[in-house]
Amino acid sequence: MENLFILGIKHSGKTTFARLLAERLNLKSVDSDDLVKEEIKPLSIRDYYKKEGSAGFKRKEFEAVSLYLENTKGPVIMSLGGGASDNDELIDLLKKNGKLIYLKRKEEEMLPVILKHGIPAFLDEDDLPGSFHRVYKRRDEIYSRISDKIVDMGPYRDRIETLECLIQDLGDLVR
């Protein structure tokens, strides 16, 4: 089995289902945000992003994931940050090292979920719906184009039921 890289919009279930899938398949699971946090501590990702900007964050994200993949044996299931779509160097690295899985959720379901956790830096506070629509549309187009498999996650429901559907949709990628 190859490495599986789980992509999607912020709070679409990437980390949750990467962990559940890895547990079910008895594989390692890691979140790229955790790898970045380890590299930038004591700063938070938000503070690092503010300090270094988009280009600095993308570079650090690539470095952290690259280092992890170089030092890890066997297949891993890795969840990526919601903005990984904007990091071409990272996407090239991922494509060379495994399969990209896009956990797709409907746009109208995602903004309320995201806002439960506060307003992320990539949204315009004065135009939350409009700015989210633009981000969602751009990232959805990219993820749809680059992914080896797109899994329609449907509405939020029971995690175990969703995991079973995910495993069924992934088919040969997880066998």
Short mmCIF file of N, CA and C in Angstrom, two decimals:
data_model
loop_
_atom_site.label_atom_id
_atom_site.label_comp_id
_atom_site.label_asym_id
_atom_site.label_seq_id
_atom_site.Cartn_x
_atom_site.Cartn_y
_atom_site.Cartn_z
N MET A 1 0.84 -1.18 0.00
CA MET A 1 0.00 0.00 0.00
C MET A 1 0.88 1.24 0.00
N GLU A 2 0.43 2.26 -0.70
CA GLU A 2 1.16 3.53 -0.77
C GLU A 2 0.74 4.47 0.36
N ASN A 3 1.54 5.51 0.55
CA ASN A 3 1.13 6.59 1.45
C ASN A 3 -0.17 7.19 0.92
N LEU A 4 -1.03 7.58 1.84
CA LEU A 4 -2.26 8.28 1.47
C LEU A 4 -2.23 9.66 2.10
N PHE A 5 -2.47 10.68 1.28
CA PHE A 5 -2.47 12.05 1.74
C PHE A 5 -3.90 12.57 1.64
N ILE A 6 -4.45 12.94 2.78
CA ILE A 6 -5.86 13.34 2.87
C ILE A 6 -5.95 14.86 2.77
N LEU A 7 -6.65 15.32 1.75
CA LEU A 7 -6.79 16.74 1.45
C LEU A 7 -8.24 17.17 1.62
N GLY A 8 -8.45 18.46 1.80
CA GLY A 8 -9.81 18.99 1.84
C GLY A 8 -9.86 20.36 2.47
N ILE A 9 -11.04 20.92 2.46
CA ILE A 9 -11.29 22.23 3.04
C ILE A 9 -11.14 22.15 4.55
N LYS A 10 -10.77 23.24 5.16
CA LYS A 10 -10.63 23.32 6.62
C LYS A 10 -11.87 22.74 7.31
N HIS A 11 -11.64 21.89 8.30
CA HIS A 11 -12.69 21.24 9.10
C HIS A 11 -13.59 20.32 8.30
N SER A 12 -13.04 19.72 7.25
CA SER A 12 -13.83 18.77 6.46
C SER A 12 -13.72 17.34 6.98
N GLY A 13 -12.90 17.13 8.00
CA GLY A 13 -12.76 15.80 8.58
C GLY A 13 -11.46 15.11 8.23
N LYS A 14 -10.52 15.83 7.67
CA LYS A 14 -9.26 15.23 7.22
C LYS A 14 -8.52 14.51 8.35
N THR A 15 -8.28 15.21 9.43
CA THR A 15 -7.50 14.63 10.53
C THR A 15 -8.28 13.51 11.21
N THR A 16 -9.54 13.74 11.46
CA THR A 16 -10.37 12.71 12.10
C THR A 16 -10.36 11.42 11.30
N PHE A 17 -10.62 11.51 10.00
CA PHE A 17 -10.72 10.29 9.21
C PHE A 17 -9.37 9.71 8.84
N ALA A 18 -8.34 10.52 8.78
CA ALA A 18 -6.99 9.96 8.59
C ALA A 18 -6.62 9.10 9.79
N ARG A 19 -6.92 9.59 10.98
CA ARG A 19 -6.62 8.82 12.19
C ARG A 19 -7.45 7.54 12.28
N LEU A 20 -8.75 7.66 12.02
CA LEU A 20 -9.63 6.49 12.07
C LEU A 20 -9.24 5.46 11.02
N LEU A 21 -8.93 5.92 9.82
CA LEU A 21 -8.52 5.02 8.75
C LEU A 21 -7.20 4.34 9.08
N ALA A 22 -6.26 5.10 9.59
CA ALA A 22 -4.96 4.52 9.97
C ALA A 22 -5.13 3.49 11.08
N GLU A 23 -5.97 3.80 12.04
CA GLU A 23 -6.22 2.85 13.13
C GLU A 23 -6.83 1.55 12.58
N ARG A 24 -7.80 1.69 11.70
CA ARG A 24 -8.46 0.52 11.11
C ARG A 24 -7.48 -0.33 10.31
N LEU A 25 -6.56 0.34 9.59
CA LEU A 25 -5.62 -0.37 8.72
C LEU A 25 -4.29 -0.69 9.41
N ASN A 26 -4.19 -0.32 10.70
CA ASN A 26 -2.98 -0.55 11.48
C ASN A 26 -1.76 0.13 10.83
N LEU A 27 -1.95 1.40 10.48
CA LEU A 27 -0.88 2.20 9.87
C LEU A 27 -0.60 3.43 10.73
N LYS A 28 0.48 4.10 10.42
CA LYS A 28 0.80 5.36 11.09
C LYS A 28 -0.08 6.47 10.53
N SER A 29 -0.40 7.42 11.39
CA SER A 29 -1.16 8.58 11.00
C SER A 29 -0.46 9.82 11.52
N VAL A 30 -0.44 10.87 10.70
CA VAL A 30 0.16 12.13 11.13
C VAL A 30 -0.57 13.28 10.45
N ASP A 31 -0.59 14.40 11.13
CA ASP A 31 -1.20 15.62 10.59
C ASP A 31 -0.06 16.57 10.23
N SER A 32 -0.06 17.09 9.02
CA SER A 32 1.02 17.97 8.60
C SER A 32 1.11 19.22 9.48
N ASP A 33 -0.02 19.69 10.00
CA ASP A 33 0.02 20.84 10.91
C ASP A 33 0.84 20.53 12.15
N ASP A 34 0.75 19.29 12.65
CA ASP A 34 1.56 18.90 13.82
C ASP A 34 3.04 18.90 13.48
N LEU A 35 3.38 18.48 12.27
CA LEU A 35 4.79 18.50 11.84
C LEU A 35 5.30 19.94 11.77
N VAL A 36 4.49 20.83 11.24
CA VAL A 36 4.88 22.24 11.16
C VAL A 36 5.00 22.83 12.56
N LYS A 37 4.04 22.55 13.43
CA LYS A 37 4.08 23.08 14.80
C LYS A 37 5.38 22.69 15.50
N GLU A 38 5.81 21.47 15.26
CA GLU A 38 7.05 21.00 15.88
C GLU A 38 8.25 21.81 15.40
N GLU A 39 8.23 22.22 14.15
CA GLU A 39 9.33 22.98 13.55
C GLU A 39 9.34 24.45 13.95
N ILE A 40 8.20 25.01 14.31
CA ILE A 40 8.11 26.45 14.54
C ILE A 40 7.92 26.82 16.01
N LYS A 41 7.85 25.84 16.89
CA LYS A 41 7.56 26.17 18.29
C LYS A 41 8.62 27.11 18.84
N PRO A 42 8.26 28.02 19.67
CA PRO A 42 7.01 28.09 20.44
C PRO A 42 5.88 28.85 19.74
N LEU A 43 6.08 29.26 18.48
CA LEU A 43 5.02 30.00 17.79
C LEU A 43 3.87 29.08 17.40
N SER A 44 2.68 29.64 17.32
CA SER A 44 1.54 28.91 16.77
C SER A 44 1.60 29.05 15.25
N ILE A 45 0.83 28.23 14.56
CA ILE A 45 0.79 28.34 13.10
C ILE A 45 0.29 29.71 12.69
N ARG A 46 -0.74 30.20 13.36
CA ARG A 46 -1.29 31.51 13.04
C ARG A 46 -0.22 32.60 13.21
N ASP A 47 0.53 32.57 14.34
CA ASP A 47 1.57 33.58 14.59
C ASP A 47 2.72 33.45 13.59
N TYR A 48 3.09 32.21 13.26
CA TYR A 48 4.15 32.00 12.29
C TYR A 48 3.73 32.55 10.92
N TYR A 49 2.49 32.29 10.55
CA TYR A 49 1.96 32.76 9.27
C TYR A 49 1.98 34.29 9.22
N LYS A 50 1.57 34.92 10.33
CA LYS A 50 1.58 36.39 10.38
C LYS A 50 2.99 36.93 10.25
N LYS A 51 3.93 36.26 10.89
CA LYS A 51 5.33 36.72 10.90
C LYS A 51 6.03 36.47 9.56
N GLU A 52 5.86 35.28 9.00
CA GLU A 52 6.61 34.88 7.80
C GLU A 52 5.82 35.00 6.50
N GLY A 53 4.52 35.20 6.61
CA GLY A 53 3.68 35.32 5.42
C GLY A 53 3.41 33.99 4.76
N SER A 54 2.65 34.05 3.69
CA SER A 54 2.25 32.85 2.97
C SER A 54 3.45 32.07 2.43
N ALA A 55 4.38 32.76 1.82
CA ALA A 55 5.55 32.09 1.22
C ALA A 55 6.39 31.39 2.30
N GLY A 56 6.58 32.05 3.43
CA GLY A 56 7.35 31.45 4.52
C GLY A 56 6.66 30.22 5.08
N PHE A 57 5.34 30.31 5.22
CA PHE A 57 4.60 29.17 5.76
C PHE A 57 4.65 28.00 4.78
N LYS A 58 4.47 28.27 3.50
CA LYS A 58 4.50 27.19 2.51
C LYS A 58 5.86 26.49 2.50
N ARG A 59 6.91 27.28 2.60
CA ARG A 59 8.26 26.71 2.64
C ARG A 59 8.43 25.81 3.86
N LYS A 60 7.97 26.28 5.02
CA LYS A 60 8.10 25.50 6.26
C LYS A 60 7.25 24.23 6.18
N GLU A 61 6.06 24.34 5.61
CA GLU A 61 5.18 23.19 5.45
C GLU A 61 5.84 22.13 4.58
N PHE A 62 6.41 22.56 3.46
CA PHE A 62 7.10 21.64 2.56
C PHE A 62 8.27 20.97 3.29
N GLU A 63 9.07 21.77 3.98
CA GLU A 63 10.24 21.23 4.68
C GLU A 63 9.83 20.20 5.74
N ALA A 64 8.80 20.51 6.51
CA ALA A 64 8.37 19.61 7.58
C ALA A 64 7.85 18.28 7.02
N VAL A 65 7.04 18.34 5.98
CA VAL A 65 6.50 17.12 5.39
C VAL A 65 7.60 16.33 4.69
N SER A 66 8.48 17.01 3.98
CA SER A 66 9.58 16.35 3.29
C SER A 66 10.48 15.60 4.28
N LEU A 67 10.83 16.26 5.37
CA LEU A 67 11.66 15.64 6.39
C LEU A 67 10.98 14.42 6.99
N TYR A 68 9.70 14.53 7.27
CA TYR A 68 8.96 13.40 7.83
C TYR A 68 8.98 12.21 6.87
N LEU A 69 8.69 12.47 5.61
CA LEU A 69 8.64 11.37 4.64
C LEU A 69 10.01 10.72 4.45
N GLU A 70 11.08 11.52 4.50
CA GLU A 70 12.43 10.97 4.37
C GLU A 70 12.78 10.05 5.52
N ASN A 71 12.23 10.32 6.70
CA ASN A 71 12.60 9.59 7.91
C ASN A 71 11.57 8.57 8.38
N THR A 72 10.57 8.30 7.56
CA THR A 72 9.51 7.37 7.96
C THR A 72 9.47 6.20 7.00
N LYS A 73 9.45 4.99 7.56
CA LYS A 73 9.36 3.78 6.75
C LYS A 73 7.93 3.28 6.75
N GLY A 74 7.57 2.65 5.66
CA GLY A 74 6.24 2.07 5.56
C GLY A 74 5.18 3.10 5.24
N PRO A 75 4.03 2.62 4.85
CA PRO A 75 2.97 3.57 4.47
C PRO A 75 2.45 4.36 5.67
N VAL A 76 2.05 5.58 5.38
CA VAL A 76 1.49 6.48 6.38
C VAL A 76 0.25 7.13 5.78
N ILE A 77 -0.66 7.49 6.65
CA ILE A 77 -1.82 8.27 6.23
C ILE A 77 -1.65 9.65 6.85
N MET A 78 -1.52 10.64 5.99
CA MET A 78 -1.23 12.00 6.45
C MET A 78 -2.37 12.94 6.07
N SER A 79 -2.86 13.67 7.06
CA SER A 79 -3.85 14.72 6.78
C SER A 79 -3.07 16.02 6.56
N LEU A 80 -3.53 16.79 5.59
CA LEU A 80 -2.87 18.03 5.24
C LEU A 80 -3.72 19.21 5.65
N GLY A 81 -3.08 20.34 5.88
CA GLY A 81 -3.80 21.56 6.19
C GLY A 81 -4.70 21.95 5.03
N GLY A 82 -5.77 22.66 5.32
CA GLY A 82 -6.74 23.04 4.30
C GLY A 82 -6.17 23.87 3.17
N GLY A 83 -5.06 24.55 3.42
CA GLY A 83 -4.46 25.39 2.39
C GLY A 83 -3.37 24.71 1.59
N ALA A 84 -3.19 23.41 1.77
CA ALA A 84 -2.15 22.69 1.03
C ALA A 84 -2.32 22.84 -0.48
N SER A 85 -3.53 23.10 -0.91
CA SER A 85 -3.80 23.26 -2.35
C SER A 85 -3.00 24.40 -2.95
N ASP A 86 -2.60 25.35 -2.13
CA ASP A 86 -1.88 26.53 -2.61
C ASP A 86 -0.36 26.35 -2.61
N ASN A 87 0.10 25.17 -2.21
CA ASN A 87 1.53 24.93 -2.08
C ASN A 87 1.97 23.94 -3.17
N ASP A 88 2.31 24.47 -4.33
CA ASP A 88 2.65 23.63 -5.48
C ASP A 88 3.82 22.69 -5.20
N GLU A 89 4.84 23.19 -4.52
CA GLU A 89 6.01 22.36 -4.22
C GLU A 89 5.60 21.18 -3.33
N LEU A 90 4.74 21.45 -2.36
CA LEU A 90 4.25 20.38 -1.48
C LEU A 90 3.43 19.37 -2.27
N ILE A 91 2.55 19.84 -3.11
CA ILE A 91 1.71 18.93 -3.90
C ILE A 91 2.57 18.04 -4.79
N ASP A 92 3.60 18.59 -5.41
CA ASP A 92 4.51 17.78 -6.23
C ASP A 92 5.17 16.69 -5.38
N LEU A 93 5.60 17.05 -4.18
CA LEU A 93 6.21 16.08 -3.27
C LEU A 93 5.22 14.97 -2.92
N LEU A 94 4.01 15.35 -2.60
CA LEU A 94 3.00 14.35 -2.23
C LEU A 94 2.70 13.41 -3.38
N LYS A 95 2.55 13.96 -4.59
CA LYS A 95 2.24 13.14 -5.76
C LYS A 95 3.35 12.10 -6.01
N LYS A 96 4.59 12.46 -5.72
CA LYS A 96 5.72 11.54 -5.92
C LYS A 96 5.78 10.46 -4.84
N ASN A 97 5.09 10.70 -3.72
CA ASN A 97 5.24 9.81 -2.58
C ASN A 97 3.96 9.08 -2.17
N GLY A 98 2.92 9.14 -2.99
CA GLY A 98 1.70 8.43 -2.63
C GLY A 98 0.50 8.92 -3.41
N LYS A 99 -0.66 8.64 -2.87
CA LYS A 99 -1.93 8.99 -3.51
C LYS A 99 -2.61 10.12 -2.74
N LEU A 100 -3.23 11.04 -3.47
CA LEU A 100 -3.95 12.17 -2.88
C LEU A 100 -5.44 11.88 -2.87
N ILE A 101 -6.02 11.99 -1.69
CA ILE A 101 -7.44 11.71 -1.49
C ILE A 101 -8.12 13.01 -1.05
N TYR A 102 -9.10 13.44 -1.80
CA TYR A 102 -9.84 14.68 -1.49
C TYR A 102 -11.14 14.32 -0.81
N LEU A 103 -11.27 14.71 0.45
CA LEU A 103 -12.53 14.54 1.19
C LEU A 103 -13.38 15.76 0.88
N LYS A 104 -14.32 15.59 0.00
CA LYS A 104 -15.12 16.71 -0.49
C LYS A 104 -16.42 16.82 0.30
N ARG A 105 -16.67 18.03 0.76
CA ARG A 105 -17.94 18.35 1.42
C ARG A 105 -18.56 19.53 0.70
N LYS A 106 -19.86 19.65 0.81
CA LYS A 106 -20.58 20.74 0.14
C LYS A 106 -20.21 22.09 0.77
N GLU A 107 -20.07 23.07 -0.08
CA GLU A 107 -19.69 24.42 0.37
C GLU A 107 -20.64 24.94 1.44
N GLU A 108 -21.93 24.81 1.23
CA GLU A 108 -22.90 25.38 2.18
C GLU A 108 -22.85 24.73 3.56
N GLU A 109 -22.29 23.54 3.66
CA GLU A 109 -22.15 22.87 4.96
C GLU A 109 -20.91 23.34 5.71
N MET A 110 -19.92 23.82 4.99
CA MET A 110 -18.62 24.04 5.58
C MET A 110 -18.47 25.35 6.36
N LEU A 111 -19.01 26.46 5.87
CA LEU A 111 -18.78 27.73 6.54
C LEU A 111 -19.28 27.71 7.99
N PRO A 112 -20.49 27.22 8.28
CA PRO A 112 -20.92 27.18 9.68
C PRO A 112 -20.00 26.33 10.57
N VAL A 113 -19.49 25.23 10.03
CA VAL A 113 -18.57 24.37 10.79
C VAL A 113 -17.27 25.12 11.08
N ILE A 114 -16.75 25.79 10.08
CA ILE A 114 -15.50 26.54 10.24
C ILE A 114 -15.67 27.65 11.27
N LEU A 115 -16.77 28.38 11.20
CA LEU A 115 -16.98 29.52 12.09
C LEU A 115 -17.20 29.11 13.54
N LYS A 116 -17.58 27.87 13.78
CA LYS A 116 -17.69 27.37 15.16
C LYS A 116 -16.35 27.45 15.89
N HIS A 117 -15.28 27.42 15.12
CA HIS A 117 -13.92 27.41 15.66
C HIS A 117 -13.26 28.79 15.58
N GLY A 118 -14.02 29.81 15.23
CA GLY A 118 -13.48 31.15 15.09
C GLY A 118 -13.25 31.49 13.63
N ILE A 119 -13.00 32.74 13.36
CA ILE A 119 -12.79 33.19 11.98
C ILE A 119 -11.32 32.97 11.61
N PRO A 120 -11.07 32.12 10.62
CA PRO A 120 -9.68 31.89 10.22
C PRO A 120 -9.09 33.10 9.49
N ALA A 121 -7.78 33.19 9.52
CA ALA A 121 -7.07 34.33 8.94
C ALA A 121 -7.31 34.48 7.44
N PHE A 122 -7.64 33.39 6.75
CA PHE A 122 -7.79 33.48 5.31
C PHE A 122 -9.15 34.02 4.87
N LEU A 123 -10.05 34.30 5.82
CA LEU A 123 -11.35 34.86 5.47
C LEU A 123 -11.42 36.34 5.81
N ASP A 124 -12.17 37.08 5.02
CA ASP A 124 -12.40 38.50 5.22
C ASP A 124 -13.55 38.66 6.20
N GLU A 125 -13.28 39.22 7.37
CA GLU A 125 -14.30 39.38 8.40
C GLU A 125 -15.48 40.22 7.93
N ASP A 126 -15.24 41.13 6.97
CA ASP A 126 -16.31 42.00 6.48
C ASP A 126 -17.16 41.33 5.40
N ASP A 127 -16.71 40.19 4.91
CA ASP A 127 -17.46 39.48 3.87
C ASP A 127 -17.21 37.97 4.01
N LEU A 128 -17.64 37.41 5.14
CA LEU A 128 -17.39 35.99 5.40
C LEU A 128 -17.95 35.07 4.31
N PRO A 129 -19.24 35.21 3.95
CA PRO A 129 -19.76 34.29 2.92
C PRO A 129 -19.06 34.45 1.57
N GLY A 130 -18.84 35.69 1.16
CA GLY A 130 -18.20 35.93 -0.13
C GLY A 130 -16.76 35.45 -0.16
N SER A 131 -16.01 35.76 0.89
CA SER A 131 -14.60 35.34 0.91
C SER A 131 -14.49 33.82 1.02
N PHE A 132 -15.38 33.20 1.79
CA PHE A 132 -15.34 31.74 1.88
C PHE A 132 -15.69 31.12 0.53
N HIS A 133 -16.68 31.67 -0.14
CA HIS A 133 -17.06 31.14 -1.45
C HIS A 133 -15.87 31.15 -2.40
N ARG A 134 -15.14 32.25 -2.43
CA ARG A 134 -13.99 32.36 -3.33
C ARG A 134 -12.90 31.35 -2.96
N VAL A 135 -12.61 31.22 -1.66
CA VAL A 135 -11.60 30.26 -1.22
C VAL A 135 -12.05 28.83 -1.54
N TYR A 136 -13.29 28.52 -1.20
CA TYR A 136 -13.81 27.17 -1.43
C TYR A 136 -13.74 26.82 -2.92
N LYS A 137 -14.21 27.73 -3.74
CA LYS A 137 -14.25 27.47 -5.19
C LYS A 137 -12.85 27.22 -5.73
N ARG A 138 -11.89 28.05 -5.35
CA ARG A 138 -10.51 27.89 -5.85
C ARG A 138 -9.90 26.58 -5.36
N ARG A 139 -10.05 26.31 -4.06
CA ARG A 139 -9.44 25.09 -3.51
C ARG A 139 -10.14 23.84 -4.03
N ASP A 140 -11.46 23.88 -4.16
CA ASP A 140 -12.19 22.73 -4.69
C ASP A 140 -11.73 22.41 -6.11
N GLU A 141 -11.54 23.43 -6.92
CA GLU A 141 -11.06 23.21 -8.30
C GLU A 141 -9.68 22.55 -8.29
N ILE A 142 -8.80 23.05 -7.43
CA ILE A 142 -7.45 22.48 -7.37
C ILE A 142 -7.49 21.06 -6.85
N TYR A 143 -8.16 20.83 -5.72
CA TYR A 143 -8.21 19.48 -5.15
C TYR A 143 -8.85 18.49 -6.12
N SER A 144 -9.89 18.92 -6.81
CA SER A 144 -10.56 18.04 -7.77
C SER A 144 -9.62 17.68 -8.92
N ARG A 145 -8.77 18.59 -9.32
CA ARG A 145 -7.85 18.36 -10.43
C ARG A 145 -6.66 17.48 -10.04
N ILE A 146 -6.11 17.68 -8.85
CA ILE A 146 -4.86 17.00 -8.49
C ILE A 146 -5.04 15.67 -7.78
N SER A 147 -6.23 15.40 -7.28
CA SER A 147 -6.42 14.21 -6.45
C SER A 147 -6.54 12.94 -7.27
N ASP A 148 -6.02 11.87 -6.69
CA ASP A 148 -6.15 10.55 -7.30
C ASP A 148 -7.54 9.97 -7.05
N LYS A 149 -8.16 10.43 -5.98
CA LYS A 149 -9.49 9.94 -5.62
C LYS A 149 -10.25 11.06 -4.91
N ILE A 150 -11.49 11.27 -5.32
CA ILE A 150 -12.37 12.24 -4.67
C ILE A 150 -13.45 11.45 -3.95
N VAL A 151 -13.60 11.71 -2.66
CA VAL A 151 -14.62 11.02 -1.87
C VAL A 151 -15.64 12.05 -1.42
N ASP A 152 -16.87 11.88 -1.89
CA ASP A 152 -17.95 12.76 -1.47
C ASP A 152 -18.36 12.34 -0.07
N MET A 153 -18.05 13.21 0.89
CA MET A 153 -18.30 12.87 2.29
C MET A 153 -19.74 13.10 2.70
N GLY A 154 -20.53 13.74 1.85
CA GLY A 154 -21.93 13.96 2.19
C GLY A 154 -22.07 14.79 3.44
N PRO A 155 -23.26 14.83 3.99
CA PRO A 155 -23.45 15.61 5.23
C PRO A 155 -22.76 14.92 6.40
N TYR A 156 -22.46 15.70 7.44
CA TYR A 156 -21.86 15.13 8.63
C TYR A 156 -22.81 14.10 9.22
N ARG A 157 -22.27 12.95 9.60
CA ARG A 157 -23.07 11.89 10.21
C ARG A 157 -22.16 11.10 11.14
N ASP A 158 -22.61 9.99 11.61
CA ASP A 158 -21.85 9.14 12.52
C ASP A 158 -20.46 8.84 11.94
N ARG A 159 -19.44 8.97 12.78
CA ARG A 159 -18.05 8.79 12.31
C ARG A 159 -17.79 7.38 11.80
N ILE A 160 -18.30 6.39 12.50
CA ILE A 160 -18.03 5.00 12.09
C ILE A 160 -18.72 4.70 10.77
N GLU A 161 -19.95 5.15 10.61
CA GLU A 161 -20.67 4.98 9.34
C GLU A 161 -19.91 5.67 8.21
N THR A 162 -19.43 6.87 8.48
CA THR A 162 -18.67 7.62 7.48
C THR A 162 -17.36 6.91 7.16
N LEU A 163 -16.69 6.37 8.18
CA LEU A 163 -15.45 5.63 7.96
C LEU A 163 -15.69 4.43 7.05
N GLU A 164 -16.76 3.70 7.29
CA GLU A 164 -17.08 2.54 6.45
C GLU A 164 -17.31 2.96 5.00
N CYS A 165 -18.02 4.06 4.81
CA CYS A 165 -18.25 4.58 3.45
C CYS A 165 -16.93 5.01 2.82
N LEU A 166 -16.07 5.65 3.60
CA LEU A 166 -14.76 6.09 3.10
C LEU A 166 -13.93 4.89 2.65
N ILE A 167 -13.88 3.85 3.47
CA ILE A 167 -13.11 2.65 3.13
C ILE A 167 -13.65 2.02 1.85
N GLN A 168 -14.96 1.95 1.74
CA GLN A 168 -15.58 1.39 0.54
C GLN A 168 -15.24 2.24 -0.69
N ASP A 169 -15.30 3.56 -0.56
CA ASP A 169 -14.98 4.45 -1.68
C ASP A 169 -13.51 4.37 -2.09
N LEU A 170 -12.63 4.14 -1.13
CA LEU A 170 -11.20 4.09 -1.44
C LEU A 170 -10.81 2.78 -2.12
N GLY A 171 -11.60 1.74 -1.93
CA GLY A 171 -11.40 0.48 -2.64
C GLY A 171 -9.99 -0.04 -2.59
N ASP A 172 -9.36 -0.22 -3.76
CA ASP A 172 -8.04 -0.82 -3.87
C ASP A 172 -6.94 -0.01 -3.22
N LEU A 173 -7.16 1.28 -2.98
CA LEU A 173 -6.12 2.09 -2.35
C LEU A 173 -5.85 1.66 -0.91
N VAL A 174 -6.80 0.99 -0.28
CA VAL A 174 -6.63 0.60 1.13
C VAL A 174 -6.58 -0.93 1.30
N ARG A 175 -6.41 -1.63 0.23
CA ARG A 175 -6.33 -3.10 0.34
C ARG A 175 -4.92 -3.56 0.09
#
